Amino acid sequence: MKKRLLSVAAAAFFGAMLNAQQIKFEEYDLPNGLHVILHQDNSAPVVTTGVMYHVGAKDEVVGRTGFAHFFEHLLFEGTPNIKRGEWFKIVSSNGGQNNANTTNDRTYYYETFPSNNEQLGLWMESERLRHAVINQVGVDTQREVVKEEKRLRMDNQPYGNLFTNVQKNLFTKHPYHWSTIGSMDDLNSAKLDEFQAFYKKYYVPNNATLVVAGDIKPEQTKKWIQEYYGAIPKGTVYPKNFPKDEPITKEKEVTAYDPNIQLPAYVFAYRTPGNKEKDAYILDMLSSYLSNGKSSVLYKKLVDQEKKALQVAAFNQGLEDYGIFAFFAIPMGSTSKQTLQSDIDAEIKKLQTTLISDEDYQKLQNQYENQFVNANSSIQGIAASLATNHVLMGDTNLINKEIDIYKSITKQDLQNAAKKYLNSNQRIILNYLPEKK
């Protein structure tokens, strides 16, 4: 009876938390096509101003990769009203912080200020959109910064180019074929007029979403938005007609070498549906079942109990047009690749033929409810989620509804997804080996 009362109390607690988690927002479009999302939360005196542009690595062309990420650096160079080198000084001297990040699908810039400097954040982002300075000095400076970042994060980092090799072999036609940071050759050969053309093509209001979240007075915020963004000319948004890859119907094995590693790694990767599909959520849950935490199936078996792997993971990389579901393993001692492959395949077979236990299913549901309750705990996080859900998912209100999607997933759905997507003839195997000296 006591256990029953505790479970009822827990359910009531989670129900209250889920209801409290509802994020209220308002959204509208300016005549120039800029999409605006406002979220008012007066509990702390901070405001995040973010702009997400629907341009990422996949919008680049062969021979000129890395442009979207390059702009993440280049657009801090300044504007006619913000001198070169002043951007970060202005932010920090006014009690703020700022950053930017790029993926295959979008680029996002943001500032978080004390709420008495909300106007400053709005003005700075409008400056970036209206007339960023793109000149040879800035390009040459940031080219070296990006090249150094590539060396530090990828080329000189153990396993740093592993995921790049997965992408390169999992996609052959679609531009997910290359990494977000691009290639050294492309970065070296890109010309100033190409960067200027990229800015003109993608940095237009009707390819952007502005989100303002935090301690705001919405009517005042709207007036500032109209003042700073309303007169920026509308641009042309080009259709994203990317070539599609044929389904993988035969297992493909490839080998790549890394001079920075001593132990091999093996990846078994599958091309899966994009983020908007319910199956993407199901596969996300499958990856959690397999390797989220030390009690997960793969970790417990291969690392903890049998000591066959130094590391093992299943991960689901959600993208706009496709997804990547992959198993990753580094062997322990003399464990062979075939042993790891057989053990991973055995777990896939179990998923395809036997429903997971009620206990494991409830554990998964608890994990996702807990993630939902803890997600969006900061104004910065809420701003990014609102923008992402609008730009990439086509539904801003997913910030409130995603938990319902996960709650609707059944044990049968998990089995069906494993049967549909995780078959050996649908994958590439990457042998990522130490480069022989």
XYZ file of N, CA and C in Angstrom, residues 22 92 114 121 138 154 222 249-250 254 273 276 317 332 334 351 376 378 398 418 432 434:
66
model
N 5.084 24.406 -18.930
C 4.522 25.017 -20.133
C 5.187 26.366 -20.400
N 30.593 42.489 -22.993
C 31.091 42.254 -21.640
C 31.011 43.502 -20.771
N 21.663 41.771 -18.871
C 20.697 42.220 -17.875
C 19.543 42.907 -18.607
N 20.954 44.456 -27.066
C 21.010 43.161 -27.748
C 20.248 43.175 -29.055
N 39.062 40.963 -42.393
C 38.270 40.058 -41.574
C 38.341 38.621 -42.052
N 39.865 18.712 -34.470
C 39.676 17.556 -35.337
C 40.998 16.909 -35.754
N 8.320 44.889 -29.004
C 7.813 44.941 -30.384
C 8.168 46.268 -31.051
N 21.246 -0.735 -49.361
C 20.682 -2.089 -49.418
C 21.739 -3.178 -49.270
N 22.994 -2.743 -49.178
C 24.077 -3.716 -49.045
C 25.112 -3.162 -48.064
N 34.365 0.270 -44.786
C 35.415 1.203 -45.189
C 36.428 1.330 -44.049
N 15.518 8.410 -40.676
C 14.694 9.578 -41.037
C 15.108 10.853 -40.303
N 11.820 15.515 -38.129
C 10.376 15.741 -38.061
C 9.578 14.448 -37.987
N 21.923 10.776 -34.101
C 22.208 12.153 -34.492
C 21.066 12.658 -35.360
N 38.645 -3.579 -25.780
C 39.531 -3.728 -24.630
C 40.506 -4.856 -24.911
N 42.713 -7.582 -26.309
C 42.793 -8.302 -27.589
C 41.432 -8.591 -28.204
N 16.284 -6.821 -29.844
C 15.308 -5.740 -30.004
C 14.302 -6.052 -31.105
N 15.301 23.349 -20.664
C 14.839 24.727 -20.718
C 14.805 25.370 -19.336
N 17.032 27.453 -18.313
C 17.607 28.798 -18.412
C 16.930 29.547 -19.545
N 6.521 22.772 -30.115
C 7.130 21.499 -29.707
C 7.846 21.617 -28.364
N 13.575 -0.972 -34.747
C 14.780 -1.803 -34.844
C 14.705 -2.716 -36.069
N 38.134 2.441 -37.946
C 38.915 3.655 -37.716
C 40.183 3.252 -36.965
N 44.570 3.122 -36.066
C 45.781 3.912 -35.872
C 46.600 3.931 -37.165
